[in-house]
């Protein structure tokens, strides 16, 4: 038996030149999520870390599907906790379901924000999500890669109630220092969790499991769509 109190991989600090802060310091990082709460669940720790270390981090929420006032307020509170800028990309002060948009309209919305922000990295949903809106956003985000170069990452599939979904991280972000901000940002979405008596500890568990894989306390996993190693 191995001692489970010790990580199987020795925690060894990555060289500073390999760090996330070094890669994106002073640059803009755009995270795209279909709905309020998607970004917090998947990469809240990563976004807080990027922000704390000098990147401009924009949380692009495609639309608010229901309960506009409440969910917008929750998204604003969560973004403030993470220190990031919130953008609702299809707004107009009302709810909008992504499935009701034409594909070209969704691509146009994402194209516009990419052209405006010129991000160094984009993080968004992956193709294996079970929520149709998430897959639609992934498909539209994929096509924005034609506009210019940026690093492209996909994050862990999201759910309010756990379901089996396929995801293989190929990069990990050490979020040991920002896990509490992530959990607080998730908790800010009361209409999705607290008010429905849905526990949020599974998101800490996922981060703990990813951390164990790479020898740190907490980590968030990313799939790499494209990444320029210069
Ligand atoms: Zn969602």
PDB file of C-alpha atoms and ligand atoms in Angstrom:
ATOM      1  CA  UNK A   1       0.000   0.000   0.000  1.00  0.00           C
ATOM      2  CA  UNK A   2       1.202   3.471  -0.764  1.00  0.00           C
ATOM      3  CA  UNK A   3       0.716   6.246   1.720  1.00  0.00           C
ATOM      4  CA  UNK A   4      -2.305   8.110   0.418  1.00  0.00           C
ATOM      5  CA  UNK A   5      -1.504  11.060   2.634  1.00  0.00           C
ATOM      6  CA  UNK A   6       1.324  11.821   0.226  1.00  0.00           C
ATOM      7  CA  UNK A   7       0.720  12.758  -3.393  1.00  0.00           C
ATOM      8  CA  UNK A   8       1.997  10.130  -5.833  1.00  0.00           C
ATOM      9  CA  UNK A   9       3.961  12.788  -7.681  1.00  0.00           C
ATOM     10  CA  UNK A  10       6.368  14.950  -5.714  1.00  0.00           C
ATOM     11  CA  UNK A  11       5.128  18.528  -5.657  1.00  0.00           C
ATOM     12  CA  UNK A  12       7.916  20.452  -7.329  1.00  0.00           C
ATOM     13  CA  UNK A  13       7.461  24.084  -8.297  1.00  0.00           C
ATOM     14  CA  UNK A  14       7.366  24.556 -12.044  1.00  0.00           C
ATOM     15  CA  UNK A  15      10.073  26.874 -13.404  1.00  0.00           C
ATOM     16  CA  UNK A  16       8.935  30.501 -13.290  1.00  0.00           C
ATOM     17  CA  UNK A  17       9.204  30.747 -17.051  1.00  0.00           C
ATOM     18  CA  UNK A  18       6.612  27.964 -17.358  1.00  0.00           C
ATOM     19  CA  UNK A  19       4.127  29.660 -15.100  1.00  0.00           C
ATOM     20  CA  UNK A  20       0.732  30.840 -16.152  1.00  0.00           C
ATOM     21  CA  UNK A  21       1.404  34.370 -14.837  1.00  0.00           C
ATOM     22  CA  UNK A  22       4.574  34.605 -16.913  1.00  0.00           C
ATOM     23  CA  UNK A  23       2.719  33.525 -20.049  1.00  0.00           C
ATOM     24  CA  UNK A  24      -0.210  35.954 -19.789  1.00  0.00           C
ATOM     25  CA  UNK A  25       0.984  38.823 -17.615  1.00  0.00           C
ATOM     26  CA  UNK A  26      -0.154  42.108 -19.135  1.00  0.00           C
ATOM     27  CA  UNK A  27      -2.215  40.287 -21.760  1.00  0.00           C
ATOM     28  CA  UNK A  28      -5.953  39.761 -22.102  1.00  0.00           C
ATOM     29  CA  UNK A  29      -7.472  36.371 -21.401  1.00  0.00           C
ATOM     30  CA  UNK A  30     -11.035  35.737 -22.543  1.00  0.00           C
ATOM     31  CA  UNK A  31     -13.081  33.022 -20.888  1.00  0.00           C
ATOM     32  CA  UNK A  32     -16.324  32.119 -22.636  1.00  0.00           C
ATOM     33  CA  UNK A  33     -19.162  30.318 -20.908  1.00  0.00           C
ATOM     34  CA  UNK A  34     -22.666  29.659 -22.133  1.00  0.00           C
ATOM     35  CA  UNK A  35     -24.408  30.689 -18.901  1.00  0.00           C
ATOM     36  CA  UNK A  36     -23.720  32.458 -15.619  1.00  0.00           C
ATOM     37  CA  UNK A  37     -21.835  30.014 -13.321  1.00  0.00           C
ATOM     38  CA  UNK A  38     -20.158  27.900 -16.051  1.00  0.00           C
ATOM     39  CA  UNK A  39     -16.827  29.705 -15.780  1.00  0.00           C
ATOM     40  CA  UNK A  40     -16.762  29.684 -11.994  1.00  0.00           C
ATOM     41  CA  UNK A  41     -17.453  25.936 -11.863  1.00  0.00           C
ATOM     42  CA  UNK A  42     -14.798  24.967 -14.373  1.00  0.00           C
ATOM     43  CA  UNK A  43     -12.018  27.552 -14.086  1.00  0.00           C
ATOM     44  CA  UNK A  44     -12.831  29.930 -11.247  1.00  0.00           C
ATOM     45  CA  UNK A  45      -9.470  29.241  -9.639  1.00  0.00           C
ATOM     46  CA  UNK A  46      -7.598  29.731 -12.901  1.00  0.00           C
ATOM     47  CA  UNK A  47      -9.323  33.048 -13.632  1.00  0.00           C
ATOM     48  CA  UNK A  48      -8.636  34.398 -10.142  1.00  0.00           C
ATOM     49  CA  UNK A  49      -5.003  33.368 -10.449  1.00  0.00           C
ATOM     50  CA  UNK A  50      -4.613  35.025 -13.838  1.00  0.00           C
ATOM     51  CA  UNK A  51      -6.169  38.215 -12.533  1.00  0.00           C
ATOM     52  CA  UNK A  52      -4.076  38.316  -9.391  1.00  0.00           C
ATOM     53  CA  UNK A  53      -0.930  37.982 -11.408  1.00  0.00           C
ATOM     54  CA  UNK A  54      -1.518  40.769 -13.865  1.00  0.00           C
ATOM     55  CA  UNK A  55      -3.658  39.584 -16.755  1.00  0.00           C
ATOM     56  CA  UNK A  56      -6.824  41.323 -17.854  1.00  0.00           C
ATOM     57  CA  UNK A  57      -9.450  38.618 -17.495  1.00  0.00           C
ATOM     58  CA  UNK A  58     -12.819  38.974 -19.192  1.00  0.00           C
ATOM     59  CA  UNK A  59     -15.588  36.534 -18.286  1.00  0.00           C
ATOM     60  CA  UNK A  60     -17.759  36.380 -21.380  1.00  0.00           C
ATOM     61  CA  UNK A  61     -21.127  34.883 -20.505  1.00  0.00           C
ATOM     62  CA  UNK A  62     -22.985  34.309 -23.757  1.00  0.00           C
ATOM     63  CA  UNK A  63     -26.454  34.905 -22.376  1.00  0.00           C
ATOM     64  CA  UNK A  64     -28.698  34.748 -19.352  1.00  0.00           C
ATOM     65  CA  UNK A  65     -31.222  32.001 -20.108  1.00  0.00           C
ATOM     66  CA  UNK A  66     -33.773  32.708 -17.386  1.00  0.00           C
ATOM     67  CA  UNK A  67     -34.495  34.778 -14.306  1.00  0.00           C
ATOM     68  CA  UNK A  68     -32.569  37.728 -15.729  1.00  0.00           C
ATOM     69  CA  UNK A  69     -32.236  40.077 -12.746  1.00  0.00           C
ATOM     70  CA  UNK A  70     -31.237  37.406 -10.239  1.00  0.00           C
ATOM     71  CA  UNK A  71     -28.781  35.591 -12.433  1.00  0.00           C
ATOM     72  CA  UNK A  72     -27.161  38.782 -13.696  1.00  0.00           C
ATOM     73  CA  UNK A  73     -26.674  39.970 -10.103  1.00  0.00           C
ATOM     74  CA  UNK A  74     -25.193  36.609  -9.114  1.00  0.00           C
ATOM     75  CA  UNK A  75     -22.819  36.682 -12.095  1.00  0.00           C
ATOM     76  CA  UNK A  76     -21.679  40.190 -11.184  1.00  0.00           C
ATOM     77  CA  UNK A  77     -21.069  39.176  -7.574  1.00  0.00           C
ATOM     78  CA  UNK A  78     -19.090  36.103  -8.633  1.00  0.00           C
ATOM     79  CA  UNK A  79     -16.970  38.067 -11.119  1.00  0.00           C
ATOM     80  CA  UNK A  80     -16.200  40.610  -8.393  1.00  0.00           C
ATOM     81  CA  UNK A  81     -15.041  37.821  -6.070  1.00  0.00           C
ATOM     82  CA  UNK A  82     -12.671  36.549  -8.768  1.00  0.00           C
ATOM     83  CA  UNK A  83     -11.569  40.102  -9.646  1.00  0.00           C
ATOM     84  CA  UNK A  84     -12.592  39.681 -13.290  1.00  0.00           C
ATOM     85  CA  UNK A  85     -14.650  41.723 -15.780  1.00  0.00           C
ATOM     86  CA  UNK A  86     -18.077  40.364 -16.597  1.00  0.00           C
ATOM     87  CA  UNK A  87     -19.488  40.694 -20.102  1.00  0.00           C
ATOM     88  CA  UNK A  88     -22.887  39.332 -21.027  1.00  0.00           C
ATOM     89  CA  UNK A  89     -22.336  38.933 -24.751  1.00  0.00           C
ATOM     90  CA  UNK A  90     -25.983  38.713 -25.837  1.00  0.00           C
ATOM     91  CA  UNK A  91     -27.750  41.009 -23.447  1.00  0.00           C
ATOM     92  CA  UNK A  92     -30.297  43.675 -24.206  1.00  0.00           C
ATOM     93  CA  UNK A  93     -31.559  43.491 -20.634  1.00  0.00           C
ATOM     94  CA  UNK A  94     -33.498  40.293 -21.171  1.00  0.00           C
ATOM     95  CA  UNK A  95     -33.151  36.538 -21.218  1.00  0.00           C
ATOM     96  CA  UNK A  96     -31.921  34.770 -24.324  1.00  0.00           C
ATOM     97  CA  UNK A  97     -31.650  31.044 -24.978  1.00  0.00           C
ATOM     98  CA  UNK A  98     -28.610  30.092 -27.044  1.00  0.00           C
ATOM     99  CA  UNK A  99     -30.533  27.358 -28.849  1.00  0.00           C
ATOM    100  CA  UNK A 100     -32.835  30.028 -30.245  1.00  0.00           C
ATOM    101  CA  UNK A 101     -29.914  31.704 -32.023  1.00  0.00           C
ATOM    102  CA  UNK A 102     -28.767  30.792 -35.502  1.00  0.00           C
ATOM    103  CA  UNK A 103     -25.273  29.354 -35.666  1.00  0.00           C
ATOM    104  CA  UNK A 104     -23.997  32.286 -37.710  1.00  0.00           C
ATOM    105  CA  UNK A 105     -25.422  34.734 -35.159  1.00  0.00           C
ATOM    106  CA  UNK A 106     -23.562  33.034 -32.329  1.00  0.00           C
ATOM    107  CA  UNK A 107     -20.325  32.975 -34.331  1.00  0.00           C
ATOM    108  CA  UNK A 108     -20.811  36.677 -35.096  1.00  0.00           C
ATOM    109  CA  UNK A 109     -21.146  37.466 -31.376  1.00  0.00           C
ATOM    110  CA  UNK A 110     -17.966  35.584 -30.506  1.00  0.00           C
ATOM    111  CA  UNK A 111     -16.091  37.006 -33.510  1.00  0.00           C
ATOM    112  CA  UNK A 112     -16.910  40.513 -32.311  1.00  0.00           C
ATOM    113  CA  UNK A 113     -15.538  39.988 -28.816  1.00  0.00           C
ATOM    114  CA  UNK A 114     -12.377  38.314 -30.152  1.00  0.00           C
ATOM    115  CA  UNK A 115     -11.777  41.219 -32.549  1.00  0.00           C
ATOM    116  CA  UNK A 116     -12.345  43.761 -29.800  1.00  0.00           C
ATOM    117  CA  UNK A 117     -10.288  42.173 -27.029  1.00  0.00           C
ATOM    118  CA  UNK A 118      -7.566  40.461 -29.101  1.00  0.00           C
ATOM    119  CA  UNK A 119      -7.005  37.903 -26.365  1.00  0.00           C
ATOM    120  CA  UNK A 120      -3.770  36.001 -25.849  1.00  0.00           C
ATOM    121  CA  UNK A 121      -5.811  33.021 -24.694  1.00  0.00           C
ATOM    122  CA  UNK A 122      -9.380  31.808 -24.931  1.00  0.00           C
ATOM    123  CA  UNK A 123     -10.844  29.241 -22.558  1.00  0.00           C
ATOM    124  CA  UNK A 124     -14.236  27.720 -23.247  1.00  0.00           C
ATOM    125  CA  UNK A 125     -16.424  24.627 -23.171  1.00  0.00           C
ATOM    126  CA  UNK A 126     -15.232  21.401 -24.769  1.00  0.00           C
ATOM    127  CA  UNK A 127     -17.009  19.144 -27.258  1.00  0.00           C
ATOM    128  CA  UNK A 128     -18.055  16.432 -24.797  1.00  0.00           C
ATOM    129  CA  UNK A 129     -20.506  18.464 -22.729  1.00  0.00           C
ATOM    130  CA  UNK A 130     -23.974  17.009 -22.209  1.00  0.00           C
ATOM    131  CA  UNK A 131     -25.636  20.448 -22.223  1.00  0.00           C
ATOM    132  CA  UNK A 132     -26.491  21.391 -25.793  1.00  0.00           C
ATOM    133  CA  UNK A 133     -25.890  25.120 -25.212  1.00  0.00           C
ATOM    134  CA  UNK A 134     -22.344  24.359 -24.082  1.00  0.00           C
ATOM    135  CA  UNK A 135     -21.608  22.384 -27.247  1.00  0.00           C
ATOM    136  CA  UNK A 136     -23.048  25.173 -29.397  1.00  0.00           C
ATOM    137  CA  UNK A 137     -20.704  27.651 -27.731  1.00  0.00           C
ATOM    138  CA  UNK A 138     -17.749  25.304 -28.219  1.00  0.00           C
ATOM    139  CA  UNK A 139     -18.571  24.936 -31.926  1.00  0.00           C
ATOM    140  CA  UNK A 140     -18.814  28.693 -32.376  1.00  0.00           C
ATOM    141  CA  UNK A 141     -15.628  29.340 -30.392  1.00  0.00           C
ATOM    142  CA  UNK A 142     -13.695  26.830 -32.488  1.00  0.00           C
ATOM    143  CA  UNK A 143     -14.427  28.853 -35.599  1.00  0.00           C
ATOM    144  CA  UNK A 144     -13.115  32.095 -34.077  1.00  0.00           C
ATOM    145  CA  UNK A 145      -9.621  30.617 -34.265  1.00  0.00           C
ATOM    146  CA  UNK A 146      -9.539  31.647 -37.930  1.00  0.00           C
ATOM    147  CA  UNK A 147      -9.477  35.341 -36.931  1.00  0.00           C
ATOM    148  CA  UNK A 148      -6.081  35.497 -35.235  1.00  0.00           C
ATOM    149  CA  UNK A 149      -3.725  33.462 -33.134  1.00  0.00           C
ATOM    150  CA  UNK A 150      -4.537  32.856 -29.468  1.00  0.00           C
ATOM    151  CA  UNK A 151      -3.935  29.902 -27.172  1.00  0.00           C
ATOM    152  CA  UNK A 152      -7.125  27.857 -27.058  1.00  0.00           C
ATOM    153  CA  UNK A 153      -8.159  25.720 -24.111  1.00  0.00           C
ATOM    154  CA  UNK A 154     -11.257  23.761 -23.179  1.00  0.00           C
ATOM    155  CA  UNK A 155     -12.324  23.275 -19.601  1.00  0.00           C
ATOM    156  CA  UNK A 156     -14.015  20.545 -17.588  1.00  0.00           C
ATOM    157  CA  UNK A 157     -17.634  19.786 -18.548  1.00  0.00           C
ATOM    158  CA  UNK A 158     -20.100  21.524 -16.275  1.00  0.00           C
ATOM    159  CA  UNK A 159     -23.108  20.268 -14.393  1.00  0.00           C
ATOM    160  CA  UNK A 160     -25.204  21.205 -11.387  1.00  0.00           C
ATOM    161  CA  UNK A 161     -25.872  17.537 -10.677  1.00  0.00           C
ATOM    162  CA  UNK A 162     -22.986  15.160 -11.468  1.00  0.00           C
ATOM    163  CA  UNK A 163     -23.267  13.125 -14.659  1.00  0.00           C
ATOM    164  CA  UNK A 164     -20.661  10.939 -16.371  1.00  0.00           C
ATOM    165  CA  UNK A 165     -18.915  12.890 -19.113  1.00  0.00           C
ATOM    166  CA  UNK A 166     -15.680  12.244 -20.914  1.00  0.00           C
ATOM    167  CA  UNK A 167     -12.853  14.693 -20.309  1.00  0.00           C
ATOM    168  CA  UNK A 168      -9.109  14.247 -20.498  1.00  0.00           C
ATOM    169  CA  UNK A 169      -7.121  17.202 -19.191  1.00  0.00           C
ATOM    170  CA  UNK A 170      -3.792  17.711 -20.896  1.00  0.00           C
ATOM    171  CA  UNK A 171      -2.726  20.738 -18.874  1.00  0.00           C
ATOM    172  CA  UNK A 172      -3.261  21.600 -15.238  1.00  0.00           C
ATOM    173  CA  UNK A 173      -3.377  24.931 -13.438  1.00  0.00           C
ATOM    174  CA  UNK A 174      -2.293  24.968  -9.795  1.00  0.00           C
ATOM    175  CA  UNK A 175      -5.175  26.752  -8.055  1.00  0.00           C
ATOM    176  CA  UNK A 176      -4.153  25.971  -4.476  1.00  0.00           C
ATOM    177  CA  UNK A 177      -3.988  29.706  -3.714  1.00  0.00           C
ATOM    178  CA  UNK A 178      -7.309  30.591  -5.323  1.00  0.00           C
ATOM    179  CA  UNK A 179      -9.537  27.605  -4.511  1.00  0.00           C
ATOM    180  CA  UNK A 180     -11.392  29.558  -1.803  1.00  0.00           C
ATOM    181  CA  UNK A 181     -12.161  32.375  -4.244  1.00  0.00           C
ATOM    182  CA  UNK A 182     -13.480  29.779  -6.676  1.00  0.00           C
ATOM    183  CA  UNK A 183     -15.719  28.209  -4.042  1.00  0.00           C
ATOM    184  CA  UNK A 184     -17.010  31.622  -2.928  1.00  0.00           C
ATOM    185  CA  UNK A 185     -17.742  32.569  -6.542  1.00  0.00           C
ATOM    186  CA  UNK A 186     -19.689  29.341  -7.062  1.00  0.00           C
ATOM    187  CA  UNK A 187     -21.626  29.923  -3.848  1.00  0.00           C
ATOM    188  CA  UNK A 188     -22.600  33.373  -5.156  1.00  0.00           C
ATOM    189  CA  UNK A 189     -24.865  31.578  -7.643  1.00  0.00           C
ATOM    190  CA  UNK A 190     -27.432  30.923  -4.951  1.00  0.00           C
ATOM    191  CA  UNK A 191     -30.318  30.386  -7.358  1.00  0.00           C
ATOM    192  CA  UNK A 192     -28.448  27.414  -8.844  1.00  0.00           C
ATOM    193  CA  UNK A 193     -27.079  25.817  -5.689  1.00  0.00           C
ATOM    194  CA  UNK A 194     -27.948  27.098  -2.199  1.00  0.00           C
ATOM    195  CA  UNK A 195     -31.567  27.875  -2.988  1.00  0.00           C
ATOM    196  CA  UNK A 196     -31.980  24.414  -4.518  1.00  0.00           C
ATOM    197  CA  UNK A 197     -30.116  22.658  -1.712  1.00  0.00           C
ATOM    198  CA  UNK A 198     -27.488  21.446  -4.155  1.00  0.00           C
ATOM    199  CA  UNK A 199     -24.089  21.000  -2.492  1.00  0.00           C
ATOM    200  CA  UNK A 200     -21.045  22.543  -4.162  1.00  0.00           C
ATOM    201  CA  UNK A 201     -18.325  20.499  -2.458  1.00  0.00           C
ATOM    202  CA  UNK A 202     -17.970  18.296  -5.555  1.00  0.00           C
ATOM    203  CA  UNK A 203     -16.159  21.163  -7.294  1.00  0.00           C
ATOM    204  CA  UNK A 204     -13.583  21.227  -4.536  1.00  0.00           C
ATOM    205  CA  UNK A 205     -13.335  17.420  -4.827  1.00  0.00           C
ATOM    206  CA  UNK A 206     -12.672  17.663  -8.577  1.00  0.00           C
ATOM    207  CA  UNK A 207      -9.955  20.267  -7.964  1.00  0.00           C
ATOM    208  CA  UNK A 208      -8.459  18.078  -5.248  1.00  0.00           C
ATOM    209  CA  UNK A 209      -8.396  15.065  -7.566  1.00  0.00           C
ATOM    210  CA  UNK A 210      -6.773  17.064 -10.367  1.00  0.00           C
ATOM    211  CA  UNK A 211      -4.267  18.435  -7.863  1.00  0.00           C
ATOM    212  CA  UNK A 212      -3.393  14.937  -6.722  1.00  0.00           C
ATOM    213  CA  UNK A 213      -2.602  13.939 -10.307  1.00  0.00           C
ATOM    214  CA  UNK A 214       0.017  16.680 -10.667  1.00  0.00           C
ATOM    215  CA  UNK A 215       1.271  16.854  -7.084  1.00  0.00           C
ATOM    216  CA  UNK A 216      -0.323  20.057  -5.821  1.00  0.00           C
ATOM    217  CA  UNK A 217      -3.182  20.634  -3.398  1.00  0.00           C
ATOM    218  CA  UNK A 218      -5.772  21.833  -5.921  1.00  0.00           C
ATOM    219  CA  UNK A 219      -5.700  22.082  -9.701  1.00  0.00           C
ATOM    220  CA  UNK A 220      -8.040  22.728 -12.606  1.00  0.00           C
ATOM    221  CA  UNK A 221      -7.665  20.620 -15.735  1.00  0.00           C
ATOM    222  CA  UNK A 222      -7.657  21.977 -19.272  1.00  0.00           C
ATOM    223  CA  UNK A 223      -7.649  20.340 -22.649  1.00  0.00           C
ATOM    224  CA  UNK A 224      -5.324  22.083 -25.087  1.00  0.00           C
ATOM    225  CA  UNK A 225      -6.857  23.078 -28.401  1.00  0.00           C
ATOM    226  CA  UNK A 226      -3.785  24.890 -29.644  1.00  0.00           C
ATOM    227  CA  UNK A 227      -0.797  26.422 -27.912  1.00  0.00           C
ATOM    228  CA  UNK A 228       2.227  28.110 -29.439  1.00  0.00           C
ATOM    229  CA  UNK A 229       5.459  27.166 -27.724  1.00  0.00           C
ATOM    230  CA  UNK A 230       7.922  29.855 -28.709  1.00  0.00           C
TER     231      UNK A 230
HETATM  232 ZN1  LIG B   1     -24.135  26.224 -18.528  1.00  0.00          ZN
END
